[in-house]
Every structure is written in C-alpha cells, then in structure tokens.
Amino acid sequence: MNAHTRPRQTLFYVILTVVVVVMLLPFVWLLFGSFKTQAEFLADPGAWLPESFQIGNYVQLFAERGFGRYMVNSIIVSVVAVIGNILFSAMAGYALAKLRFRGRTLVFPLVIVSMIVPYVALFVPQFVIVVQLGLVDTLTAIILPVLIAPLSVFIMRQFAYSVPFELLEAARIDGASEPGIFFRIFLPLSGPALATVGILSFLASWNNFLWPLVVAQSQDTYTAPIGLAVASQASNTVSFGLLLAAAMVVLLPILLLFLFLQKYFIQGVATAGLK
Amino acid sequence: MVVASTRTIVTAEAGSRRLRGDGPRRRHGGTRAEAVTGWLFLVPFLAVFLVFTAVPALLAVGASLTDMTARDIRDPLAVNFVGLDSFVKVLTNSAFQSSVVNTIVFVGLCVPLSMALGLALALMLNNGIRRLRSVFRAAAYVPVITNIVAAAVIWQYAFSIAGPVNTSLASVGVDGPNWFGDPGWAVTTVVMMGVWRTAGTAMILFLAGLQSIPEEVLEAAATDGASAGRRLWSIILPLLRPTTLLVTVLMTVMFLNIFEEPYLLTKGGPLGSTRSMALWVYEQFGFGNVSASMAGSVVLLVLVGIVAVVQFRMLRPKH
C-alpha cells in the first residue's frame, strides 16, 4: 500500500472524523437533552449542555409514566423472539440444507418470493387473523409474527450447507436417530451462526414498530417504542426532556449489545445483503 | 447453483449407501426417517410463514377486490366482491397520486445519496487508512441499528425551530429554516434521516465488495502509473458492479416502502408533502377504508415487484 502518501491519509482521517462526528451528533444531543429540565428547554431550547445533570426525567419516566411496564413487555417480546428464531431457524435451516425429502426444494423459492411483499400489505390481514384468533391486545399477538423470520432460516440454511454430509452420515451409520444427529452433531457446531440469528432477531423484535402499533391497544401491552411514540404524539403535554430520557432508555440495550457483539451485527448485515 | 451441487452430493451418497445395502431407498435419496424429521423440523417455520405471510398476502389481494371496511374485520366473509372498483378509486385519488410522486422523490434522493456516502466511507476505510478502521466502521453503523422511534424523537428535538441544529447554524451566521413547517424543508429532513439510517448498510455491503477485489490488480495499476482517480474509475468501480447493483436494489425496495420516517417525523405533512405510499395505505386503514388501503398496497407491491424482476435480470450471470 505504498501508493498512499501521508498527506492523503491525513486528509482521509479528517474527512472520516468529520462525517462520523456529524452522524453521531444526534446521540450527543440525546444524552445531554435527557438531563435537562423543562424550564431549561423553555428558556434556551438550543443549548447543547444541561446546566447540571438532573436525573429527574429518568425518575419520572419509571415512577410516574409506567415506562417500566413497557420495558418489561419489550424484554419479554424480544427474549421469546430470540429463542424462537434460534431454535426454529436451526431446525428449518438444517432440514432444508441437510435432510433429503420430497418437496424440500419447493419451500425456499416460495419464501424468497414472499420477501418482496411490502409489510404494509400484510399488517391489515394479519390484524384480521389476530382478531379471529381472539388475540388482539396481547403480547402473544406481538410475538407470533416475529417468532421465526425467513431471514433467520436463510442464515441457518447457508450455514448448514457448509457442514459436511460425511459428518452426519457417519452418525447415521453409528445408529444415531435423525433428531439425535441434529441435537448432538449439528447444533454444537452452529454457535456463531446462531449468534448472528439471535442478534438480528433481537434487533428486529426490539425495533419492531408498525405491528405492535396496530395490535397493542392498551398500556398493559405497549412495548417501549410504542409507549415512546404515543407519548411523543402528545408532545404538548410531555416535555422534550422526558421524551429524550425515554429514547435513551429504548436505545441503551441495543447500543450496549452492539458495543460488545459488533462483529456479529456486521456479519449479519453482510449475509443478509447477499441474499 | 447451490441446489445443483447438493443434488450431486445426494446422488453420490445414495449410491454409496446402496452399495452398503442399509435401509430402504426412496426416489430423492433420503430415508423415511429423514423425510419425517425434515417436515417436522419445518412445521414451526411453515406454520408462522403460512399464517402471518402467505395467507395475509393472498388476503390482501382478495380484500382489494371487495368493499371491505373496518366494520367487516370481525366478520371478514360478509364483504361484497366489487372487482377493480377500489383500484379505480385509488388510482384516481389525488392524495394517492401525490403519495406516489413523493415516494419516487424519496427513492430518487435517498438511494443515490445513501449509496454515495456509503461508498465514500467504504473506500476510505478499505484503502485510505490503516488505523482505527473498526472504530470508524462501528460509528458509521450505529444509526442503522438505532430504534426509529427514539431517532425520530431526537430529530424532532434537534430540528425544532430553536433547537440545537438551528442554534448551531445561527452561530455561523446562517438563519435556520422551519424544518418541519415548510414542505420543501420537511422533505429534506425526512431524506436526511433516511440517508443517515441507511448509509451504514451501504458501507458494509460495499466493504464486502471491495474486499473481493485482488490487491495485486490495484498495485499493478499503480505501478503502471494510474492515478488514484483513474484506478477508482477504471478498475474499482467496474469490479464493484455486482455489489453496486445489489445495494441499488436493496435501497430502492427499502425506500419504496418508506413509512416510519414520515409517519413519526411529519405525519406526512405539511400539506401532504411527505406522505409516502406506505403512509397513505396506513392512513386509509385508520379511516376504516380497508379495501382502498389494500388496493394501494397492491399497487406498491407491483412497483416493488418490477424492481425485483429488473434485479433478477441484471444480476443473472451472463454465459
């Protein structure tokens, strides 16, 4: 890489730093704003820094605004979605890539074709189905559609292709049952792929917006983003400080996860993009 | 291609097992136990897929041909078939027409801007610098994973009339606009947010594409005296073509479906200037016009379908 001269490198560092700082500015305003009181917002809404770091917004959020309940709902939805996606995508991906049976090759093209259907075409019929099942305004209804995503199956199917047939065949000759081969041979090899599936499905269910907005109709079933969206639409009665504190709380789990598991996020996007 | 190679392996294995003479053979090469396990393993996925994707997709098309309203949701079979009436109404509805125009404007602005930013970041990260790569990459990617509702709250605060953006502009002598109150600036704000949220994805995909370009090719060109600009234009960009196509299609489909940004930032306003097709569909559902809502979503589906078909044509390997 001797073609790159020092001045050009310096220029790139400067450009990258400027671009990245601008991209991250909203998070700076978020952090500082969440510690400002309503009086400060009224006096000088444009000030970057709070006069002093007041945690009043966070206290009010959980003590008076019921945000704890929304967070618990979000955590329940996401944990169940992650478990569902990990288990069911491993099963489906393994079946599609490694088991030989009639009809197997028909399943996947159908799924791929369905992936182009815009979500706004699906949420109304989904709502009708949930009404028929008597599940409106339940966490079950929020979870079911994201319990196992085509993308998760796609990632596990790609991974399963890389597992050699000989390994499974050897177990078969040794008399292992088909489920036994899956649980004792295939699953223990799948750690990294399952981590990617787990993270992407956590992100999808935590950030899910339109479906919970339609199906959660009382505060008992609001997830954290829905609670935040409802509060922000009543913004004449809710202060910016409170909303920013709530936004901070909604973001924090994702940011922490990203900080520690960055490589799986990036891998996931690269895989997902190459579908 | 993947399917073909698996078949080869399957045949070879079935052959080897035939020599060993164990278990009954079936036409597709697997045992009965494999078939039973295979379908059992697919049950959870297929159940969710059928109930929440395949059936709803068919119902959406079906409902668009009826006079369904919100009152029919509890008894969806009580609707009347009205043929293409809803499509005629939707396509002649001026609010829907302007939502189509708005959506095309969003696609036309967001896709090239997001891709240009993503490509620039990827080029600088891949060839320009040696240190701090993963730090810059992670930082540019954070907006992608950010919760959209939280992001919208921040943007509403940051771009409010006397908010931090306009305060900062004022400090360098620029009179900041009314970002959400003026139609042109509202579109600009939604576009900026769209680019901010997707450039990181483009960057990651371009980085993956750039890493597949052999280092030797670039070094050979540099040795032959090709300038950096020349190498970019004549070598890197042509070799990146498959990635560029992929990112173009992904981004186009993503922004054809744009919903959250205008819904949360501007509610489609002012004067409907930021109402996208998806937002129009959602609004009609809210008004109880289920059949119109579904007809609008079928029109969107057709647009996305056209893009997908073009993708498969362009990405198909040439022999």
XYZ file of C-alpha atoms in Angstrom:
594
model
C 0.000 0.000 0.000
C 2.963 2.291 -0.587
C 0.872 4.167 -3.138
C -0.778 6.066 -0.325
C 1.082 9.135 0.642
C 0.971 10.568 4.126
C -0.942 13.786 3.257
C -3.735 11.780 1.623
C -4.031 9.529 4.674
C -4.293 12.560 6.921
C -6.990 14.020 4.672
C -8.985 10.773 4.883
C -8.722 10.736 8.677
C -10.018 14.303 8.799
C -12.926 13.589 6.434
C -13.867 10.365 8.242
C -13.753 12.080 11.620
C -15.972 14.942 10.435
C -18.522 12.600 8.803
C -18.670 10.267 11.793
C -18.955 13.132 14.304
C -21.854 14.628 12.326
C -23.538 11.201 12.156
C -23.189 10.763 15.910
C -24.265 14.313 16.882
C -27.916 13.283 17.407
C -26.741 10.908 20.139
C -24.834 13.712 21.869
C -27.951 15.914 21.861
C -29.940 12.918 23.109
C -27.637 12.265 26.043
C -27.339 15.918 27.125
C -31.009 16.717 26.476
C -32.219 13.847 28.620
C -30.680 15.538 31.681
C -32.265 18.949 31.040
C -35.299 20.193 32.962
C -38.417 21.533 31.275
C -37.515 25.033 32.476
C -34.194 24.786 30.639
C -35.929 23.707 27.410
C -38.285 26.677 27.656
C -35.511 29.149 28.458
C -32.997 28.046 25.810
C -34.038 25.033 23.690
C -30.897 25.231 21.579
C -28.334 24.923 24.359
C -26.263 21.774 23.963
C -25.288 21.221 27.577
C -27.619 20.992 30.582
C -26.965 23.465 33.409
C -26.470 20.491 35.694
C -27.070 16.795 35.134
C -30.563 16.226 36.584
C -31.868 12.647 36.591
C -35.417 13.857 37.237
C -36.587 12.860 33.745
C -35.474 9.255 34.242
C -37.079 9.080 37.674
C -40.376 10.488 36.386
C -40.295 8.080 33.424
C -40.344 4.992 35.618
C -42.098 6.321 38.732
C -44.989 8.191 37.104
C -45.157 7.285 33.433
C -45.247 3.484 33.671
C -42.250 3.062 31.401
C -41.054 0.098 33.470
C -44.036 -1.908 32.268
C -43.281 -1.073 28.616
C -39.653 -2.111 29.082
C -40.702 -5.427 30.665
C -43.059 -6.030 27.710
C -40.269 -5.255 25.235
C -37.896 -7.597 27.052
C -40.471 -10.439 27.103
C -41.224 -9.994 23.385
C -37.547 -9.876 22.415
C -36.410 -12.789 24.573
C -39.161 -15.070 23.261
C -38.471 -13.929 19.673
C -34.744 -14.628 20.042
C -35.342 -18.107 21.494
C -37.927 -18.886 18.798
C -35.708 -17.694 15.959
C -32.646 -19.566 17.223
C -34.419 -22.890 17.764
C -36.802 -22.850 14.793
C -34.327 -21.421 12.269
C -31.757 -24.078 13.215
C -34.382 -26.792 12.699
C -35.690 -25.360 9.425
C -32.273 -24.451 8.015
C -30.942 -27.917 8.823
C -33.964 -29.612 7.259
C -33.722 -27.522 4.087
C -29.989 -27.995 3.611
C -29.187 -31.387 5.068
C -32.220 -33.686 5.029
C -33.368 -35.313 1.796
C -37.097 -35.468 1.237
C -39.598 -34.719 -1.469
C -40.893 -31.161 -1.561
C -37.885 -29.681 0.172
C -36.750 -27.688 -2.867
C -40.210 -26.110 -3.224
C -40.176 -24.415 0.182
C -37.399 -21.891 -0.214
C -38.217 -20.216 -3.547
C -41.698 -19.570 -2.139
C -40.205 -17.876 0.915
C -37.818 -15.762 -1.181
C -40.649 -14.578 -3.441
C -42.732 -13.656 -0.393
C -39.930 -11.475 0.945
C -40.680 -8.767 -1.637
C -44.249 -8.284 -0.352
C -44.375 -4.836 1.320
C -45.166 -5.068 5.012
C -47.986 -2.522 4.683
C -49.793 -5.082 2.514
C -49.609 -7.674 5.306
C -50.456 -5.875 8.540
C -54.189 -5.473 7.889
C -54.790 -9.169 7.024
C -52.550 -10.098 9.969
C -54.759 -7.935 12.168
C -57.893 -9.633 10.822
C -56.369 -13.051 11.603
C -55.387 -11.969 15.118
C -58.926 -10.665 15.710
C -60.326 -14.029 14.591
C -57.928 -15.809 16.969
C -59.073 -13.547 19.817
C -55.532 -12.318 20.436
C -55.883 -8.548 19.961
C -54.030 -6.511 22.582
C -51.893 -9.433 23.835
C -48.127 -9.904 23.904
C -48.716 -13.241 22.139
C -50.049 -11.367 19.115
C -46.998 -9.082 19.101
C -44.610 -12.049 19.283
C -46.174 -14.590 16.891
C -45.330 -12.962 13.519
C -41.678 -12.399 14.539
C -41.261 -15.795 16.226
C -39.374 -17.131 13.228
C -38.228 -14.886 10.370
C -37.345 -16.022 6.816
C -34.019 -14.184 7.183
C -33.089 -16.366 10.191
C -33.905 -19.521 8.228
C -31.873 -18.182 5.312
C -28.796 -17.621 7.501
C -29.033 -21.083 9.104
C -29.628 -22.753 5.753
C -26.498 -21.095 4.345
C -24.557 -22.234 7.402
C -25.923 -25.799 7.226
C -24.626 -26.120 3.647
C -21.091 -25.674 4.996
C -21.417 -28.660 7.375
C -20.032 -31.759 5.602
C -22.520 -34.533 4.788
C -19.927 -37.145 5.819
C -20.159 -35.993 9.438
C -23.924 -36.589 9.571
C -23.700 -39.786 7.550
C -21.100 -41.199 9.945
C -23.502 -40.638 12.859
C -26.303 -42.269 10.848
C -24.149 -45.366 10.268
C -23.386 -45.437 14.009
C -27.138 -45.734 14.544
C -27.942 -42.201 15.733
C -31.577 -41.099 15.293
C -32.356 -38.136 12.998
C -33.237 -35.761 15.871
C -30.161 -37.070 17.712
C -27.926 -36.074 14.791
C -29.444 -32.592 14.785
C -29.083 -32.020 18.520
C -25.722 -33.751 19.143
C -23.816 -33.104 15.907
C -25.328 -30.105 14.106
C -26.351 -27.762 16.958
C -22.990 -27.817 18.776
C -21.310 -26.680 15.527
C -23.756 -23.812 14.954
C -22.713 -21.358 17.677
C -21.523 -18.415 15.550
C -24.382 -18.681 13.035
C -26.910 -18.873 15.876
C -25.324 -15.804 17.492
C -25.912 -13.863 14.262
C -29.520 -15.082 14.113
C -30.026 -14.224 17.791
C -28.711 -10.684 17.400
C -30.604 -9.905 14.201
C -33.858 -11.232 15.664
C -33.322 -9.278 18.890
C -32.825 -6.129 16.818
C -35.887 -6.860 14.655
C -38.211 -7.565 17.576
C -36.907 -4.748 19.812
C -37.220 -2.217 16.971
C -40.470 -3.621 15.562
C -42.836 -0.695 15.149
C -45.840 -0.920 12.826
C -47.182 -4.276 14.049
C -47.147 -3.547 17.813
C -48.555 -0.081 16.987
C -51.570 -1.751 15.385
C -52.059 -4.673 17.752
C -51.158 -3.219 21.187
C -54.131 -1.144 22.208
C -53.704 -0.596 25.944
C -50.819 0.499 28.144
C -50.561 -3.049 29.515
C -49.311 -4.338 26.163
C -47.326 -1.338 24.857
C -43.725 -2.138 24.066
C -41.180 0.579 24.893
C -41.066 2.086 21.346
C -44.877 2.230 21.220
C -45.007 3.887 24.644
C -42.470 6.413 23.384
C -44.309 7.022 20.094
C -47.637 7.558 21.863
C -46.030 9.972 24.342
C -44.252 11.909 21.569
C -47.540 12.404 19.719
C -48.935 14.055 22.821
C -45.896 16.316 22.873
C -47.751 19.395 24.095
C -48.251 17.628 27.420
C -44.916 15.800 27.571
C -41.599 17.621 27.883
C -38.704 17.080 25.483
C -36.529 16.062 28.420
C -38.846 13.228 29.329
C -39.085 12.054 25.708
C -35.294 12.155 25.292
C -34.827 10.189 28.521
C -37.298 7.594 27.218
C -35.484 7.481 23.858
C -32.229 6.934 25.742
C -33.755 4.011 27.667
C -35.103 2.458 24.438
C -31.703 2.800 22.745
C -29.448 1.684 25.578
C -29.939 -2.121 25.334
C -29.171 -2.036 21.583
C -26.140 0.199 21.980
C -24.696 -1.993 24.751
C -25.272 -5.144 22.707
C -23.637 -3.515 19.679
C -20.655 -2.418 21.740
C -19.886 -5.984 22.810
C -21.068 -8.039 19.822
C -20.247 -5.724 16.924
C -18.789 -8.390 14.687
C -21.998 -10.454 14.650
C -24.064 -7.403 13.702
C -21.780 -6.609 10.768
C -21.614 -10.262 9.682
C -25.382 -10.446 9.815
C -25.802 -7.440 7.531
C -23.244 -8.732 5.058
C -25.042 -12.116 4.940
C -28.490 -10.572 4.799
C -27.437 -8.270 1.981
C -26.089 -11.122 -0.073
C -29.413 -12.944 -0.151
C -26.198 -23.423 -8.375
C -26.261 -24.378 -4.719
C -29.204 -26.673 -5.306
C -27.463 -28.398 -8.215
C -24.320 -29.106 -6.228
C -26.320 -30.515 -3.310
C -28.084 -32.841 -5.699
C -24.751 -34.167 -6.890
C -23.734 -34.901 -3.325
C -27.104 -36.509 -2.603
C -26.802 -38.833 -5.612
C -23.259 -39.781 -4.752
C -24.232 -40.601 -1.182
C -27.323 -42.520 -2.117
C -25.100 -44.561 -4.428
C -22.571 -45.320 -1.719
C -25.321 -46.384 0.656
C -26.862 -48.600 -1.977
C -23.528 -50.471 -2.044
C -23.709 -50.840 1.728
C -27.298 -52.010 1.411
C -28.687 -50.338 4.533
C -32.320 -49.207 4.834
C -34.972 -48.755 2.150
C -34.122 -46.322 -0.695
C -36.507 -43.572 -1.733
C -36.512 -41.723 -5.017
C -34.990 -38.473 -3.681
C -32.196 -40.310 -1.878
C -33.262 -39.860 1.765
C -34.628 -42.381 4.231
C -38.158 -42.321 5.585
C -36.814 -41.069 8.928
C -35.206 -38.124 7.141
C -38.474 -37.199 5.440
C -40.458 -37.354 8.682
C -37.836 -35.370 10.603
C -37.482 -32.883 7.742
C -41.171 -31.970 7.688
C -41.422 -31.964 11.490
C -38.479 -29.559 11.676
C -40.177 -27.275 9.162
C -43.527 -27.187 10.985
C -42.871 -24.175 13.286
C -41.447 -22.081 10.460
C -44.082 -23.087 7.905
C -46.918 -22.511 10.389
C -45.796 -18.938 11.153
C -44.976 -18.302 7.495
C -48.374 -19.521 6.263
C -50.475 -17.790 8.917
C -48.617 -14.459 9.003
C -47.155 -14.073 5.492
C -48.545 -16.342 2.769
C -52.222 -16.238 3.758
C -52.155 -12.478 4.563
C -50.567 -11.772 1.162
C -53.423 -13.592 -0.577
C -55.987 -11.938 1.723
C -54.564 -8.504 0.867
C -55.108 -9.112 -2.841
C -58.538 -10.590 -2.091
C -59.616 -7.675 0.128
C -58.573 -5.170 -2.537
C -61.291 -6.650 -4.781
C -64.043 -6.177 -2.186
C -65.817 -3.307 -0.428
C -64.286 -4.232 2.956
C -64.356 -1.613 5.730
C -63.245 -1.607 9.368
C -66.682 -2.930 10.370
C -66.004 -6.159 8.423
C -62.857 -7.051 10.369
C -64.799 -9.193 12.867
C -66.733 -10.909 10.087
C -64.458 -10.715 7.029
C -66.559 -13.095 4.903
C -69.520 -10.711 4.858
C -67.952 -8.451 2.216
C -69.080 -7.947 -1.379
C -66.934 -8.564 -4.427
C -66.637 -5.316 -6.386
C -63.913 -6.186 -8.898
C -61.451 -3.422 -9.630
C -63.566 -0.586 -8.184
C -61.123 0.100 -5.352
C -58.214 0.295 -7.790
C -60.098 2.842 -9.920
C -60.821 4.899 -6.799
C -57.261 4.660 -5.532
C -55.561 5.454 -8.821
C -57.782 8.496 -9.391
C -57.365 9.720 -5.781
C -55.212 12.858 -5.817
C -53.745 12.196 -2.350
C -52.656 8.733 -3.502
C -51.214 10.128 -6.730
C -49.151 12.663 -4.827
C -48.015 9.912 -2.420
C -46.667 8.012 -5.453
C -44.787 11.135 -6.552
C -43.473 11.710 -3.001
C -42.305 8.089 -2.760
C -40.451 8.398 -6.075
C -38.856 11.636 -4.825
C -37.713 9.843 -1.634
C -36.270 6.958 -3.676
C -34.647 9.342 -6.175
C -32.928 11.372 -3.438
C -32.254 8.827 -0.676
C -30.895 5.963 -2.785
C -28.088 7.875 -4.588
C -27.181 9.973 -1.522
C -27.054 6.994 0.821
C -25.048 4.945 -1.673
C -22.601 7.778 -2.368
C -21.981 8.285 1.342
C -21.695 4.533 1.958
C -19.298 4.057 -0.951
C -17.136 7.029 0.075
C -16.883 5.690 3.631
C -16.105 2.168 2.391
C -13.369 3.400 0.001
C -11.666 5.479 2.683
C -11.913 2.638 5.208
C -10.693 -0.051 2.815
C -7.820 1.652 1.018
C -7.256 5.018 2.609
C -6.363 4.452 6.225
C -4.503 1.911 8.310
C -5.645 2.518 11.876
C -8.983 2.927 13.681
C -10.838 1.204 10.848
C -13.200 -0.755 13.094
C -13.901 2.330 15.213
C -14.983 4.427 12.213
C -16.916 1.491 10.756
C -18.818 0.898 14.014
C -19.561 4.608 14.479
C -20.993 4.967 10.967
C -23.086 1.854 11.539
C -24.713 2.903 14.836
C -27.563 4.900 13.163
C -28.612 1.715 11.298
C -29.373 -0.206 14.485
C -30.900 2.792 16.265
C -34.549 2.424 17.194
C -36.540 4.521 14.733
C -38.940 5.954 17.316
C -36.051 7.053 19.519
C -34.287 8.502 16.470
C -37.401 10.425 15.450
C -37.722 11.919 18.939
C -34.117 13.114 18.770
C -34.623 14.589 15.296
C -37.803 16.381 16.337
C -35.885 17.994 19.170
C -32.710 18.684 17.171
C -34.535 20.244 14.206
C -37.164 22.163 16.192
C -37.229 25.891 15.373
C -34.952 26.972 18.230
C -33.297 23.562 18.644
C -29.606 22.689 18.599
C -29.347 22.482 14.783
C -30.658 25.987 14.197
C -28.695 27.316 17.189
C -25.532 25.891 15.667
C -26.406 27.343 12.267
C -27.045 30.727 13.878
C -23.610 30.662 15.483
C -22.060 30.578 11.995
C -24.454 33.273 10.782
C -26.982 31.058 8.967
C -30.682 31.618 9.591
C -32.029 28.077 10.117
C -35.325 27.187 8.407
C -38.566 25.870 9.885
C -37.588 22.245 9.196
C -40.978 20.623 9.805
C -43.246 23.527 8.865
C -42.151 24.160 5.287
C -42.961 21.450 2.673
C -39.559 21.604 0.964
C -37.597 21.537 4.207
C -39.799 18.745 5.609
C -38.892 16.570 2.604
C -35.235 17.497 3.158
C -35.418 16.478 6.825
C -37.025 13.109 6.022
C -34.415 12.487 3.289
C -31.552 13.367 5.657
C -32.910 10.946 8.240
C -33.341 8.226 5.608
C -29.751 8.648 4.424
C -28.448 8.785 7.989
C -30.198 5.490 8.795
C -29.113 3.537 5.696
C -25.630 4.756 4.693
C -24.086 2.324 7.192
C -25.735 -0.633 5.466
C -24.429 0.513 2.071
C -20.974 0.959 3.625
C -20.879 -2.618 4.999
C -22.002 -4.120 1.687
C -19.514 -2.008 -0.318
C -16.740 -3.001 2.109
C -17.576 -6.676 1.493
C -17.450 -5.995 -2.261
C -14.157 -4.085 -2.074
C -12.513 -6.890 -0.139
C -13.120 -9.230 -3.066
C -11.006 -7.038 -5.394
C -7.467 -8.518 -5.513
C -4.822 -6.217 -4.065
C -2.394 -7.168 -6.885
C -4.658 -5.693 -9.561
C -4.628 -2.302 -7.844
C -0.890 -2.451 -7.193
C -0.185 -3.370 -10.805
C -2.225 -0.379 -11.954
C -0.406 1.891 -9.504
C 2.966 0.599 -10.767
C 1.857 1.374 -14.322
C 1.306 4.945 -13.202
C -2.507 5.029 -12.938
C -3.624 7.852 -10.669
C -5.941 7.198 -7.687
C -8.886 8.674 -9.574
C -8.097 6.578 -12.632
C -7.859 3.386 -10.517
C -11.225 4.173 -8.930
C -12.939 4.880 -12.242
C -11.365 2.183 -14.442
C -10.790 -0.694 -12.015
C -12.591 -0.428 -8.681
C -16.000 0.764 -9.884
C -16.303 -1.755 -12.772
C -15.274 -4.618 -10.455
C -17.792 -3.406 -7.848
C -20.659 -3.553 -10.349
C -22.428 -6.602 -8.838
C -22.283 -5.059 -5.342
C -23.496 -1.706 -6.668
C -26.473 -3.379 -8.342
C -27.299 -5.310 -5.196
C -27.140 -2.209 -2.996
C -29.189 -0.198 -5.523
C -31.970 -2.766 -5.472
C -31.931 -3.229 -1.684
C -32.073 0.532 -1.131
C -34.732 1.102 -3.792
C -37.018 -1.538 -2.257
C -36.316 -0.152 1.222
C -37.247 3.426 0.251
C -40.252 2.388 -1.876
C -41.564 1.049 1.447
C -40.593 4.161 3.447
C -43.062 4.569 6.317
C -41.593 5.218 9.760
C -39.611 8.379 8.942
C -42.530 10.413 7.558
C -45.044 8.863 9.979
C -43.007 9.739 13.064
C -41.329 12.983 11.915
C -44.013 14.826 9.975
C -47.208 12.691 9.936
C -46.978 13.066 6.156
C -47.254 16.844 6.302
C -47.120 19.718 5.843
C -49.791 19.686 3.104
C -49.133 16.007 2.386
C -45.641 16.829 1.093
C -44.023 13.878 2.906
C -46.871 11.360 2.660
C -45.385 8.170 1.190
C -47.398 5.362 -0.416
C -46.969 3.165 2.671
C -48.150 6.016 4.898
C -51.198 6.563 2.669
C -52.026 2.841 2.991
C -51.702 3.061 6.792
C -53.899 6.181 6.941
C -56.655 4.546 4.894
C -56.659 1.609 7.336
C -57.019 4.143 10.156
C -60.006 5.739 8.342
C -61.609 2.282 8.040
C -61.225 2.111 4.238
C -59.763 -1.395 4.264
C -60.351 -2.154 0.572
C -58.751 1.121 -0.581
C -55.863 0.543 1.818
C -55.272 -2.932 0.378
C -55.602 -1.739 -3.232
C -52.936 0.894 -2.522
C -50.658 -1.746 -1.022
C -51.139 -3.973 -4.094
C -50.037 -1.038 -6.303
C -46.938 -0.710 -4.080
C -46.390 -4.473 -4.354
C -46.449 -4.189 -8.155
C -43.843 -1.392 -8.066
C -41.581 -3.432 -5.759
C -42.151 -6.495 -7.953
C -40.987 -4.610 -11.041
C -37.795 -3.597 -9.232
C -37.244 -7.212 -8.103
C -37.696 -8.572 -11.643
C -35.268 -5.987 -13.018
C -32.840 -7.077 -10.272
C -33.006 -10.751 -11.236
C -32.490 -9.871 -14.913
C -29.477 -7.674 -14.216
C -27.897 -9.934 -11.594
C -28.336 -13.124 -13.592
C -24.845 -14.321 -14.522
C -24.110 -13.901 -18.239
C -22.951 -17.026 -20.039
